[in-house]
Coordinates of C-alpha atoms in Angstrom, one line a residue:
M1 CA 12.8 -23.4 186.2
E2 CA 9.9 -24.2 184.0
L3 CA 9.8 -22.9 180.7
G4 CA 6.5 -22.3 180.2
K5 CA 4.9 -23.6 176.6
F6 CA 6.6 -22.4 173.5
A7 CA 4.0 -20.4 171.2
S8 CA 4.8 -22.9 168.0
D9 CA 7.8 -24.6 166.2
E10 CA 7.8 -21.5 163.6
N11 CA 9.1 -19.6 166.3
L12 CA 12.0 -22.1 167.1
S13 CA 14.7 -21.9 164.5
Y14 CA 18.3 -24.2 165.3
I15 CA 21.8 -23.6 164.5
S16 CA 24.4 -26.0 164.8
A17 CA 25.9 -25.6 168.3
S18 CA 28.9 -28.3 167.4
R19 CA 28.9 -31.7 165.1
T20 CA 28.4 -33.6 168.6
Q21 CA 26.2 -31.1 170.9
P22 CA 23.1 -30.4 170.9
R23 CA 21.4 -27.7 168.5
L24 CA 21.4 -24.5 169.7
L25 CA 17.3 -23.7 170.2
F26 CA 16.3 -19.8 169.1
S27 CA 12.9 -18.7 170.0
N28 CA 11.4 -15.5 168.8
A29 CA 8.2 -15.8 170.8
H30 CA 7.5 -12.4 172.5
T31 CA 4.1 -13.5 174.6
C32 CA 3.8 -17.4 175.2
F33 CA 7.3 -17.4 176.8
S34 CA 7.4 -17.6 180.7
R35 CA 10.6 -17.5 182.8
V36 CA 9.0 -19.4 186.3
F37 CA 12.6 -20.7 187.8
D38 CA 11.0 -23.6 189.9
A39 CA 13.5 -26.0 190.2
G40 CA 12.9 -26.3 193.9
D41 CA 9.2 -27.9 193.4
Y42 CA 10.9 -30.7 191.7
F43 CA 14.4 -31.3 192.5
G44 CA 16.8 -31.4 194.8
I45 CA 20.5 -31.1 195.4
M46 CA 22.0 -33.8 197.5
Q47 CA 25.8 -34.0 198.9
V48 CA 27.0 -37.6 198.6
E49 CA 29.9 -38.2 201.2
E50 CA 33.1 -40.4 200.1
V51 CA 33.1 -43.4 201.9
D52 CA 36.3 -44.3 204.1
E53 CA 37.9 -47.3 202.6
E54 CA 38.7 -48.3 206.0
E55 CA 35.2 -48.4 206.9
E56 CA 32.7 -51.9 206.1
G57 CA 29.7 -50.5 204.5
D58 CA 27.4 -51.1 201.4
E59 CA 29.9 -52.6 198.6
E60 CA 27.3 -51.6 195.7
M61 CA 27.3 -47.8 197.3
E62 CA 31.3 -47.7 197.5
E63 CA 31.5 -49.1 193.6
E64 CA 29.6 -46.5 192.6
L65 CA 31.1 -43.8 194.3
K66 CA 34.4 -44.6 193.0
K67 CA 32.6 -44.3 189.2
K68 CA 31.3 -40.8 189.8
P69 CA 32.4 -38.5 187.5
N70 CA 31.7 -35.9 189.6
P71 CA 33.0 -32.5 187.9
G72 CA 35.6 -30.5 190.2
N73 CA 36.9 -31.1 193.8
E74 CA 34.9 -32.5 196.6
P75 CA 32.1 -32.6 197.7
C76 CA 30.6 -34.7 195.2
F77 CA 26.4 -33.4 194.1
K78 CA 23.9 -35.0 192.7
V79 CA 20.4 -33.6 191.4
I80 CA 17.4 -36.1 192.4
V81 CA 13.7 -35.7 191.4
T82 CA 12.2 -34.5 194.8
S83 CA 8.3 -34.3 193.5
E84 CA 5.8 -36.5 195.0
N85 CA 4.2 -37.3 192.0
G86 CA 7.6 -38.1 190.4
L87 CA 7.9 -36.3 186.5
Q88 CA 6.5 -37.7 183.1
A89 CA 7.9 -37.6 179.8
S90 CA 4.8 -36.8 178.0
N91 CA 3.7 -34.0 180.2
P92 CA 4.4 -30.6 178.6
N93 CA 5.0 -28.9 181.5
S94 CA 8.2 -31.2 182.4
V95 CA 10.1 -29.1 180.7
F96 CA 12.5 -26.5 182.3
L97 CA 14.8 -23.5 182.2
V98 CA 18.3 -23.7 183.6
D99 CA 19.8 -20.0 184.0
H100 CA 23.9 -19.5 183.2
A101 CA 25.9 -18.2 185.7
W102 CA 28.7 -17.0 183.6
T103 CA 28.6 -16.7 179.8
Y104 CA 31.8 -15.7 178.1
R105 CA 34.7 -15.8 175.1
V106 CA 37.7 -17.8 175.9
E107 CA 40.0 -14.8 175.7
H108 CA 38.1 -12.3 178.0
A109 CA 37.8 -15.1 180.6
R110 CA 40.7 -14.0 182.9
Q111 CA 39.6 -10.2 182.9
Q112 CA 36.1 -11.1 183.8
L113 CA 37.2 -13.1 186.9
L114 CA 39.5 -10.4 187.8
H115 CA 36.8 -7.5 187.3
V116 CA 33.4 -8.7 187.3
P117 CA 32.4 -8.5 191.2
G118 CA 31.5 -11.8 192.8
L119 CA 32.6 -13.8 189.7
L120 CA 35.8 -15.7 190.9
H121 CA 33.8 -16.3 194.2
R122 CA 30.7 -17.8 192.5
M123 CA 32.9 -19.8 190.4
T124 CA 35.1 -21.0 193.0
N125 CA 31.9 -22.0 195.4
L126 CA 30.3 -24.0 192.3
M127 CA 33.3 -25.7 191.5
G128 CA 34.9 -26.7 195.0
I129 CA 37.9 -24.4 195.0
D130 CA 39.1 -22.9 198.4
F131 CA 38.7 -19.1 198.0
H132 CA 38.0 -17.0 201.2
G133 CA 39.4 -13.5 200.4
E134 CA 37.5 -10.8 198.8
I135 CA 40.1 -9.8 196.1
P136 CA 41.1 -11.7 193.3
D137 CA 44.2 -13.6 193.2
E138 CA 45.7 -15.4 190.6
G139 CA 46.1 -18.5 192.5
S140 CA 42.5 -18.9 192.6
I141 CA 41.7 -17.6 188.8
E142 CA 44.2 -20.1 187.5
Q143 CA 42.3 -22.8 189.4
V144 CA 39.3 -21.8 188.0
L145 CA 40.6 -21.3 184.4
Q146 CA 42.0 -24.9 184.6
E147 CA 38.6 -26.1 186.3
M148 CA 35.9 -24.4 184.1
W149 CA 36.7 -27.2 181.2
K150 CA 34.9 -29.6 183.7
Y151 CA 31.9 -27.2 183.3
N152 CA 31.8 -25.1 180.3
Q153 CA 28.9 -25.7 177.9
T154 CA 28.9 -23.8 174.2
Y155 CA 27.5 -22.8 171.3
Q156 CA 28.3 -20.9 168.4
L157 CA 26.1 -18.4 165.9
S158 CA 26.4 -18.8 162.1
Q159 CA 25.4 -15.2 161.2
G160 CA 27.5 -12.0 161.4
T161 CA 30.8 -10.6 161.4
A162 CA 33.8 -13.1 162.1
E163 CA 34.3 -11.8 165.5
E164 CA 30.6 -12.3 166.5
K165 CA 30.9 -15.9 165.1
V166 CA 33.5 -17.2 167.8
P167 CA 32.2 -19.4 170.4
V168 CA 30.6 -18.7 173.2
W169 CA 31.2 -20.4 176.1
Y170 CA 29.2 -20.6 179.4
I171 CA 28.4 -22.4 182.7
M172 CA 25.1 -23.6 183.9
D173 CA 23.8 -22.2 187.5
E174 CA 24.5 -24.2 190.6
F175 CA 21.7 -26.8 189.8
G176 CA 22.6 -27.1 186.1
S177 CA 26.1 -27.7 186.7
R178 CA 25.4 -30.3 189.7
I179 CA 23.6 -32.4 186.8
Q180 CA 26.0 -35.5 186.8
H181 CA 26.8 -38.0 183.7
S182 CA 25.5 -40.9 182.4
D183 CA 25.9 -43.0 179.8
Q184 CA 22.2 -43.7 180.2
P185 CA 20.8 -40.1 180.9
S186 CA 17.7 -39.2 182.2
F187 CA 17.7 -36.1 181.1
A188 CA 18.6 -34.1 177.8
T189 CA 19.8 -30.5 177.9
A190 CA 20.2 -27.9 174.7
P191 CA 20.8 -24.4 175.2
L192 CA 18.6 -22.0 174.0
F193 CA 18.1 -18.0 173.0
Y194 CA 15.4 -15.8 174.0
M195 CA 15.8 -13.3 171.2
P196 CA 13.5 -10.8 172.8
Q197 CA 16.0 -10.5 175.9
Q198 CA 19.2 -11.9 174.1
I199 CA 19.7 -13.8 176.5
A200 CA 20.9 -17.6 176.9
Y201 CA 19.6 -20.6 178.8
T202 CA 19.3 -24.2 178.6
V203 CA 16.1 -26.3 178.0
L204 CA 16.1 -29.2 180.6
W205 CA 13.6 -32.3 179.7
P206 CA 13.1 -35.8 181.0
L207 CA 13.9 -38.6 178.8
R208 CA 11.6 -41.3 180.7
D209 CA 9.3 -41.2 183.1
L210 CA 11.0 -40.8 186.5
E211 CA 9.6 -41.4 190.1
T212 CA 10.7 -39.6 193.1
G213 CA 14.2 -40.1 194.5
D214 CA 15.5 -40.8 190.7
E215 CA 18.9 -39.0 189.7
V216 CA 18.8 -36.6 186.6
T217 CA 21.7 -37.3 184.4
R218 CA 22.8 -36.1 180.9
D219 CA 25.2 -37.5 178.7
Y220 CA 28.3 -35.6 178.4
A221 CA 29.6 -36.9 175.5
Y222 CA 26.2 -36.8 173.6
G223 CA 26.0 -37.8 169.9
E224 CA 29.0 -39.9 170.4
T225 CA 28.6 -43.3 169.7
D226 CA 32.1 -44.6 169.1
R227 CA 33.1 -46.5 172.3
L228 CA 36.8 -44.9 172.0
I229 CA 35.8 -41.5 171.1
R230 CA 33.3 -41.4 174.0
K231 CA 36.4 -42.7 176.2
C232 CA 38.6 -40.0 175.1
V233 CA 35.6 -36.9 175.1
L234 CA 34.7 -38.2 179.0
L235 CA 38.3 -38.1 180.0
P236 CA 38.3 -34.3 181.5
W237 CA 35.7 -36.3 184.0
V238 CA 36.7 -39.8 183.9
P239 CA 40.6 -39.5 183.9
T240 CA 41.9 -42.5 181.6
E241 CA 44.8 -43.5 179.3
V242 CA 44.7 -44.1 176.2
L243 CA 48.6 -44.7 175.5
D244 CA 47.6 -48.1 173.7
V245 CA 46.7 -46.3 170.6
N246 CA 48.8 -45.9 167.9
C247 CA 49.4 -42.1 167.3
F248 CA 50.3 -42.5 163.7
T249 CA 48.1 -40.3 161.6
P250 CA 48.0 -41.6 158.1
E251 CA 46.4 -39.6 155.0
P252 CA 42.6 -40.1 154.8
S253 CA 41.0 -42.0 152.3
D254 CA 40.3 -41.0 149.1
E255 CA 36.8 -40.7 149.8
Y256 CA 37.4 -38.1 152.5
Y257 CA 38.5 -36.0 149.6
Q258 CA 35.7 -36.5 147.8
A259 CA 33.5 -35.7 150.7
I260 CA 35.0 -32.7 151.1
L261 CA 34.5 -31.9 147.5
A262 CA 30.9 -32.2 147.6
E263 CA 30.5 -30.5 150.9
N264 CA 32.1 -27.4 149.0
K265 CA 29.8 -28.0 146.2
E266 CA 33.0 -27.6 144.0
K267 CA 32.3 -28.7 140.1
L268 CA 35.6 -29.6 138.8
P269 CA 36.3 -28.7 134.9
V270 CA 36.8 -30.9 132.2
A271 CA 40.3 -31.6 130.4
I272 CA 40.9 -28.1 128.3
N273 CA 43.9 -27.4 126.1
P274 CA 46.0 -24.3 127.6
P275 CA 44.6 -21.0 126.0
L276 CA 46.6 -19.2 123.8
Y277 CA 46.7 -15.5 123.2
D278 CA 48.0 -12.7 120.7
K279 CA 51.2 -11.6 122.0
D280 CA 49.7 -7.9 122.7
K281 CA 46.3 -8.6 123.8
V282 CA 44.8 -6.3 126.3
F283 CA 42.9 -8.3 128.9
K284 CA 39.5 -7.4 130.3
V285 CA 39.4 -7.7 134.4
F286 CA 36.4 -7.9 136.1
T287 CA 37.1 -7.9 139.9
D288 CA 35.4 -7.0 143.3
I289 CA 38.5 -6.7 145.1
Q290 CA 39.3 -2.8 145.8
Q291 CA 42.7 -3.0 145.9
V292 CA 43.0 -4.4 142.3
L293 CA 40.8 -2.1 141.2
H294 CA 42.8 1.0 142.9
N295 CA 46.3 -0.4 142.4
L296 CA 46.5 -2.7 139.1
T297 CA 47.9 0.1 136.5
H298 CA 49.1 -2.0 133.7
P299 CA 48.4 -0.7 130.1
R300 CA 47.7 -4.8 129.2
F301 CA 44.7 -4.9 131.7
V302 CA 41.9 -2.9 131.7
F303 CA 38.6 -3.2 133.6
T304 CA 35.2 -4.2 132.9
D305 CA 32.1 -4.3 134.9
N306 CA 30.7 -6.8 132.6
E307 CA 31.3 -10.5 133.8
G308 CA 30.4 -11.8 130.5
E309 CA 33.0 -9.8 128.5
A310 CA 36.1 -10.7 131.0
D311 CA 39.4 -12.7 130.2
I312 CA 40.0 -12.7 133.9
L313 CA 37.9 -13.2 136.8
Y314 CA 39.7 -12.0 139.5
N315 CA 36.8 -12.5 142.5
F316 CA 37.3 -12.5 146.4
S317 CA 35.2 -15.2 146.9
H318 CA 35.4 -19.1 146.0
F319 CA 34.4 -19.9 142.2
K320 CA 32.6 -23.2 142.2
D321 CA 31.3 -23.7 139.0
Y322 CA 34.3 -24.6 137.0
R323 CA 32.6 -27.7 135.0
K324 CA 30.6 -25.0 133.4
L325 CA 33.4 -22.5 133.2
S326 CA 35.6 -24.8 131.0
E327 CA 32.8 -25.9 128.8
E328 CA 31.6 -22.5 128.1
R329 CA 34.7 -20.5 128.1
P330 CA 37.3 -22.3 128.7
E331 CA 40.0 -19.2 127.6
V332 CA 39.0 -17.4 130.7
M333 CA 41.6 -16.7 133.2
L334 CA 40.8 -16.8 137.1
N335 CA 42.7 -15.9 139.9
Q336 CA 42.2 -19.7 142.0
F337 CA 42.7 -23.4 141.6
P338 CA 40.1 -26.5 141.7
C339 CA 40.9 -27.8 145.2
E340 CA 43.1 -25.2 146.6
N341 CA 40.9 -25.5 150.0
L342 CA 43.3 -28.5 150.7
L343 CA 46.2 -25.8 151.4
T344 CA 43.9 -23.2 152.4
V345 CA 41.9 -25.2 155.3
K346 CA 44.0 -26.0 157.7
D347 CA 43.3 -29.8 158.5
C348 CA 43.4 -30.6 154.6
L349 CA 47.1 -28.4 155.1
A350 CA 48.1 -30.8 157.6
S351 CA 47.0 -34.5 155.8
I352 CA 48.4 -33.6 152.1
S353 CA 51.6 -32.0 153.8
R354 CA 52.3 -35.5 155.9
R355 CA 52.8 -36.9 151.9
A356 CA 56.4 -35.1 152.1
G357 CA 57.4 -36.9 155.7
G358 CA 57.7 -39.8 157.6
P359 CA 55.3 -41.2 160.5
D360 CA 55.7 -37.4 161.8
G361 CA 55.1 -35.4 158.6
P362 CA 57.9 -33.0 157.0
R363 CA 59.8 -31.2 159.1
W364 CA 58.8 -27.6 157.8
L365 CA 55.3 -28.2 159.4
P366 CA 54.2 -28.6 163.4
R367 CA 52.6 -31.6 164.8
T368 CA 49.2 -31.5 163.7
F369 CA 46.0 -33.5 164.7
N370 CA 42.4 -33.3 163.5
L371 CA 40.1 -33.2 166.6
Q372 CA 37.4 -34.3 164.6
T373 CA 39.2 -37.2 163.2
E374 CA 42.4 -37.8 165.0
L375 CA 41.6 -37.2 168.7
P376 CA 42.7 -40.3 170.3
Q377 CA 45.7 -40.1 168.3
F378 CA 46.7 -36.9 169.7
I379 CA 45.4 -37.5 173.2
S380 CA 47.9 -40.7 173.0
Y381 CA 50.7 -38.5 171.8
F382 CA 49.7 -36.3 174.2
Q383 CA 50.0 -38.6 177.2
Q384 CA 53.5 -40.0 175.6
R385 CA 54.9 -36.6 175.7
D386 CA 53.9 -36.1 179.3
R387 CA 55.0 -39.4 180.7
R388 CA 58.7 -38.5 178.8
G389 CA 58.6 -35.2 180.4
E390 CA 58.7 -33.3 177.1
D391 CA 57.0 -29.9 176.3
N392 CA 53.4 -30.1 176.1
H393 CA 52.2 -26.6 174.7
W394 CA 49.8 -26.7 171.8
I395 CA 47.8 -24.3 169.9
C396 CA 43.9 -25.0 169.0
K397 CA 43.0 -23.5 165.7
P398 CA 39.8 -23.0 163.7
W399 CA 39.8 -24.9 160.5
N400 CA 39.4 -22.5 158.2
L401 CA 39.3 -18.7 160.7
A402 CA 42.0 -16.4 159.9
R403 CA 43.5 -13.4 161.9
S404 CA 43.9 -15.3 165.1
L405 CA 40.3 -15.4 165.8
D406 CA 39.0 -18.7 168.4
T407 CA 42.9 -19.9 168.8
H408 CA 44.1 -20.6 171.9
I409 CA 47.7 -21.7 173.2
T410 CA 47.3 -24.4 176.5
N411 CA 49.0 -26.8 178.1
S412 CA 45.6 -28.5 179.4
L413 CA 44.8 -31.5 177.9
N414 CA 40.9 -31.0 179.0
N415 CA 41.0 -27.9 177.8
I416 CA 41.8 -29.1 174.1
I417 CA 39.5 -31.8 174.5
R418 CA 36.2 -29.4 175.1
H419 CA 37.6 -27.0 172.6
R420 CA 36.5 -30.2 169.8
E421 CA 32.9 -29.1 170.7
S422 CA 32.7 -25.6 169.7
S423 CA 33.8 -25.9 165.9
P424 CA 36.2 -27.9 163.8
K425 CA 39.9 -27.5 164.7
V426 CA 43.0 -28.8 164.8
V427 CA 45.7 -28.6 167.6
C428 CA 49.3 -28.0 166.3
K429 CA 52.4 -28.5 168.3
Y430 CA 53.0 -24.9 169.8
I431 CA 56.6 -23.7 168.8
E432 CA 58.4 -23.7 172.2
N433 CA 61.7 -22.6 171.2
P434 CA 61.0 -20.4 168.4
V435 CA 64.2 -18.1 166.9
L436 CA 63.3 -14.6 168.2
F437 CA 64.1 -11.2 167.5
H438 CA 65.4 -8.3 170.1
R439 CA 63.0 -5.2 169.9
E440 CA 64.9 -2.5 171.8
D441 CA 61.6 -1.3 173.2
V442 CA 61.0 -4.7 174.6
G443 CA 63.1 -7.6 174.4
M444 CA 63.2 -11.1 172.9
V445 CA 60.0 -11.2 170.7
K446 CA 58.2 -14.1 168.4
F447 CA 57.8 -12.7 165.1
D448 CA 56.4 -14.9 161.9
I449 CA 56.8 -13.9 158.3
R450 CA 54.4 -13.5 155.8
Y451 CA 55.7 -14.5 152.0
I452 CA 53.2 -14.0 148.8
V453 CA 53.1 -16.9 146.5
L454 CA 52.4 -16.6 143.2
L455 CA 51.2 -20.1 141.6
R456 CA 51.2 -20.0 137.8
S457 CA 50.3 -23.4 137.0
I458 CA 50.2 -26.9 138.5
K459 CA 51.5 -29.3 135.3
P460 CA 54.2 -27.9 134.8
L461 CA 54.5 -26.5 138.5
K462 CA 55.3 -23.2 138.3
L463 CA 55.7 -21.1 141.3
Y464 CA 57.2 -18.0 142.5
I465 CA 57.6 -16.1 145.8
Y466 CA 57.2 -12.1 145.9
D467 CA 61.0 -10.6 146.8
V468 CA 59.1 -8.4 149.4
F469 CA 58.1 -10.1 152.7
W470 CA 56.5 -9.1 156.0
L471 CA 57.0 -9.3 159.3
R472 CA 54.9 -9.5 162.2
F473 CA 56.2 -9.0 166.1
S474 CA 54.8 -10.0 169.4
N475 CA 54.6 -6.6 171.7
R476 CA 55.9 -8.2 174.7
A477 CA 58.7 -10.7 175.6
F478 CA 58.6 -14.1 174.7
S479 CA 58.5 -16.6 177.9
L480 CA 56.3 -20.0 178.0
D481 CA 53.5 -18.4 180.4
D482 CA 50.7 -16.2 180.5
L483 CA 49.5 -18.8 177.5
D484 CA 46.4 -16.1 177.1
D485 CA 48.4 -13.2 176.7
Y486 CA 47.4 -11.9 173.3
E487 CA 50.4 -9.6 173.0
K488 CA 53.0 -12.1 174.0
H489 CA 52.0 -15.2 171.8
F490 CA 50.6 -13.7 168.7
T491 CA 52.0 -11.5 166.2
V492 CA 48.7 -10.6 164.3
M493 CA 48.2 -6.9 166.1
N494 CA 46.9 -4.9 162.8
Y495 CA 43.3 -6.2 163.9
A496 CA 43.3 -5.7 167.4
P497 CA 42.0 -2.6 168.5
G498 CA 44.0 -0.7 170.5
V499 CA 47.5 -2.5 170.0
T500 CA 50.2 -1.2 168.9
L501 CA 51.6 -2.5 165.3
K502 CA 55.6 -2.8 165.3
Q503 CA 56.4 -2.7 161.7
V504 CA 59.8 -3.4 160.3
H505 CA 60.3 -3.1 156.6
C506 CA 62.5 -6.7 155.4
E507 CA 65.1 -4.7 153.9
E508 CA 65.4 -3.1 157.5
F509 CA 64.7 -6.3 159.0
I510 CA 67.6 -8.4 156.8
P511 CA 70.7 -6.5 158.4
L512 CA 69.0 -6.5 161.7
F513 CA 68.4 -10.1 161.8
E514 CA 71.9 -10.7 160.9
K515 CA 73.8 -8.7 162.8
Q516 CA 71.7 -10.4 165.9
Y517 CA 72.8 -13.9 164.4
P518 CA 75.6 -13.8 162.5
E519 CA 76.4 -17.4 162.2
Y520 CA 72.7 -17.4 159.8
P521 CA 73.0 -15.4 157.1
W522 CA 69.1 -14.2 155.7
A523 CA 69.8 -15.9 152.1
T524 CA 70.5 -19.3 153.8
V525 CA 67.3 -18.9 155.5
Q526 CA 65.2 -17.8 152.8
A527 CA 66.4 -21.1 150.7
N528 CA 65.6 -23.2 153.4
I529 CA 62.3 -21.3 153.3
C530 CA 61.8 -21.6 149.8
K531 CA 62.6 -25.3 149.8
A532 CA 59.7 -25.8 152.1
F533 CA 57.3 -23.8 149.8
A534 CA 58.2 -26.1 147.1
E535 CA 57.6 -29.4 149.1
L536 CA 54.6 -28.2 150.0
F537 CA 53.1 -27.3 146.5
Q538 CA 54.8 -30.8 145.0
V539 CA 52.9 -32.6 147.3
A540 CA 49.6 -30.5 147.3
S541 CA 49.6 -31.2 143.5
A542 CA 51.3 -34.7 143.0
K543 CA 47.5 -36.3 143.1
P544 CA 45.0 -35.6 140.6
A545 CA 41.9 -33.7 142.3
P546 CA 40.1 -34.0 144.6
L547 CA 43.5 -35.4 145.8
G548 CA 45.1 -32.6 144.9
I549 CA 44.8 -29.1 143.1
C550 CA 43.6 -29.3 140.1
D551 CA 45.6 -29.1 137.1
Y552 CA 43.4 -26.2 135.7
P553 CA 45.7 -24.4 132.9
S554 CA 43.2 -21.4 132.9
S555 CA 43.5 -21.1 136.7
R556 CA 46.1 -18.5 138.6
A557 CA 46.8 -17.6 142.1
I558 CA 48.5 -16.0 144.9
Y559 CA 48.4 -17.3 148.4
A560 CA 49.9 -15.5 151.5
V561 CA 52.3 -18.2 153.5
D562 CA 52.8 -17.6 157.1
L563 CA 55.5 -18.9 158.9
M564 CA 57.8 -19.0 161.6
L565 CA 61.6 -20.2 162.6
K566 CA 62.2 -22.7 165.4
W567 CA 65.7 -23.9 166.6
D568 CA 66.0 -27.6 165.6
T569 CA 69.3 -29.8 165.0
S570 CA 70.2 -31.1 161.5
R571 CA 70.8 -34.6 161.2
D572 CA 74.6 -33.9 161.6
G573 CA 73.7 -32.8 164.9
K574 CA 74.2 -28.6 164.3
R575 CA 71.8 -26.1 165.4
I576 CA 69.6 -24.7 162.6
M577 CA 67.1 -22.4 161.6
Q578 CA 64.0 -24.4 160.8
P579 CA 61.4 -23.0 158.7
Q580 CA 57.4 -23.8 160.3
I581 CA 54.6 -23.3 158.0
L582 CA 51.7 -22.2 159.9
E583 CA 49.0 -21.6 157.4
V584 CA 48.1 -20.9 153.7
N585 CA 45.5 -18.0 152.8
F586 CA 43.7 -17.3 149.8
N587 CA 43.0 -13.7 148.6
P588 CA 45.3 -12.0 151.6
D589 CA 44.9 -8.9 152.5
C590 CA 47.5 -7.0 150.0
D591 CA 46.9 -3.4 151.9
R592 CA 50.7 -3.3 153.2
A593 CA 52.3 -4.4 150.0
C594 CA 50.5 -1.9 148.0
K595 CA 51.1 1.0 150.2
Y596 CA 54.7 0.5 150.2
H597 CA 55.1 -1.6 146.7
P598 CA 52.3 0.5 144.1
T599 CA 53.9 -2.0 141.5
F600 CA 52.5 -4.9 143.6
F601 CA 49.8 -5.9 141.3
N602 CA 51.4 -4.8 138.2
D603 CA 53.8 -7.5 138.8
V604 CA 51.5 -10.0 140.3
F605 CA 49.4 -9.8 137.1
S606 CA 52.1 -9.4 134.6
T607 CA 53.7 -12.7 136.7
L608 CA 50.5 -14.6 136.7
F609 CA 48.7 -13.8 133.5
L610 CA 50.9 -12.5 130.6
D611 CA 54.1 -15.3 132.0
E612 CA 56.2 -12.1 132.1
T613 CA 58.7 -11.5 135.7
D614 CA 61.0 -9.4 134.0
N615 CA 61.4 -6.4 136.8
C616 CA 58.3 -8.2 138.4
H617 CA 59.7 -8.3 141.8
V618 CA 59.2 -12.0 141.9
T619 CA 61.8 -15.2 142.2
C620 CA 61.0 -18.6 140.8
I621 CA 61.4 -21.4 143.2
V622 CA 59.8 -24.3 141.1

């Protein structure tokens, strides 16, 4: 599978495949790239049979076979160099192409196995799964969906829409998939995307000179140097236990938050006095948000196209240079706070929320682990739950994507470990016992609730909720199976093409809810929700920036907080509905709010910028 010659380095560009994986190579060369698949001239695939324990044999061979990390079931295969002259690492022709047998996104995997002719048969053969029929069956598909995490490789595009940036997974062909792991690999691999054909391959090249009969190996944990992390990353191929690791997840160090600030390129403001304005001042608003432009009609706000003369900056994108603004125009208000990413990015949300709880965190936050920094703790926790026979369904989420993109539910430890390679992710305990809502057309379904939270100031902390909340429902009855069934396990239907969106206004929802759960009046449920919000913002602002949200007197903000309710038991043994905060969103989509409540942005602006809340449909919770 020879790569031929690249034209020059300027025809190659690089984007990160992950923090621990080889970089994705992009080739724009049109004339100097030749696809020659000649692996058979240089390599052979050797089948290795298990040595019977009762047979006397070569002890060294037996030990070697016991340690084999071969993915999948029996038999075991290895790739060896068969070229009579071996391979020289310095030879420019010792570079090879490996084809990809299957390229997909996780959410499409089941359907492709069902409907792409020959795909299931090829995957079962490649993975050593028994399948002799012609028609795909659910059992074989489930086995492939489990085993594929021992074969998967991934890359992620850095440009395009949010949907296009969702990680791509691929399985190399039978040759590439037979290459075994070694801590001292003889070869390296990297995915290559050939632009003219819009096709991805894997590039394979030797790291040292090899002789005939030498094994072709690669490092499945490429880039990982920490021994414990390598042990965890290799767990899909080398099963082991890490129960000796303490699963407690302490708050990160101050340096961790300093690094986040530097990475975000935010410049903190200098200290200023709270700005004072004339009682009847009309504020000039500069904004690029169409919903604001079309719906803000309050007489004390007018729009301006000149950012330099604006009294209020209401931007869609994140503001960075607070220092310059505070030094030059401290009286200008804006719709965001320095360091608010501590709330809106999921790994930071988990870190700061733990300030409100004990070792397991607050009761209003699902148990959460950062897969980049807390992988051993998570594996230990997972394995301990497994030993105790406790539910082990988890939801894997990107740090900083919305609309459930690249979000997956699984009870497979291998699945979660491998997802760490695609993009930075957190893994949260999936709510296996949610409070459900009865839909007459479907049955008992999951639902989540979105509250708009208005943050007026940090010191003193002034926090409001908008009195109207929004509901989202699943389209299929809930059960802990079919984990890749989007309409059963997710509620974000307003962005899924061709999917029905069930809408119920909160005024209609409350009496329906109380009819279904007469022992749980909504006023009590909402009081507990507000208590959770208050605790969250209190801990988020308890420490100085960048360890907490910055106290900048000219900042105001609205956030959408998504939550669910789960069944829990109170300390006195009563069954309760416990709020579970799922995420906090910056600059949320307020289309439905504006559609059904035309005064929405008038209420928001009056509360945040005029500090006037009469008739604004808001409730102060702190």
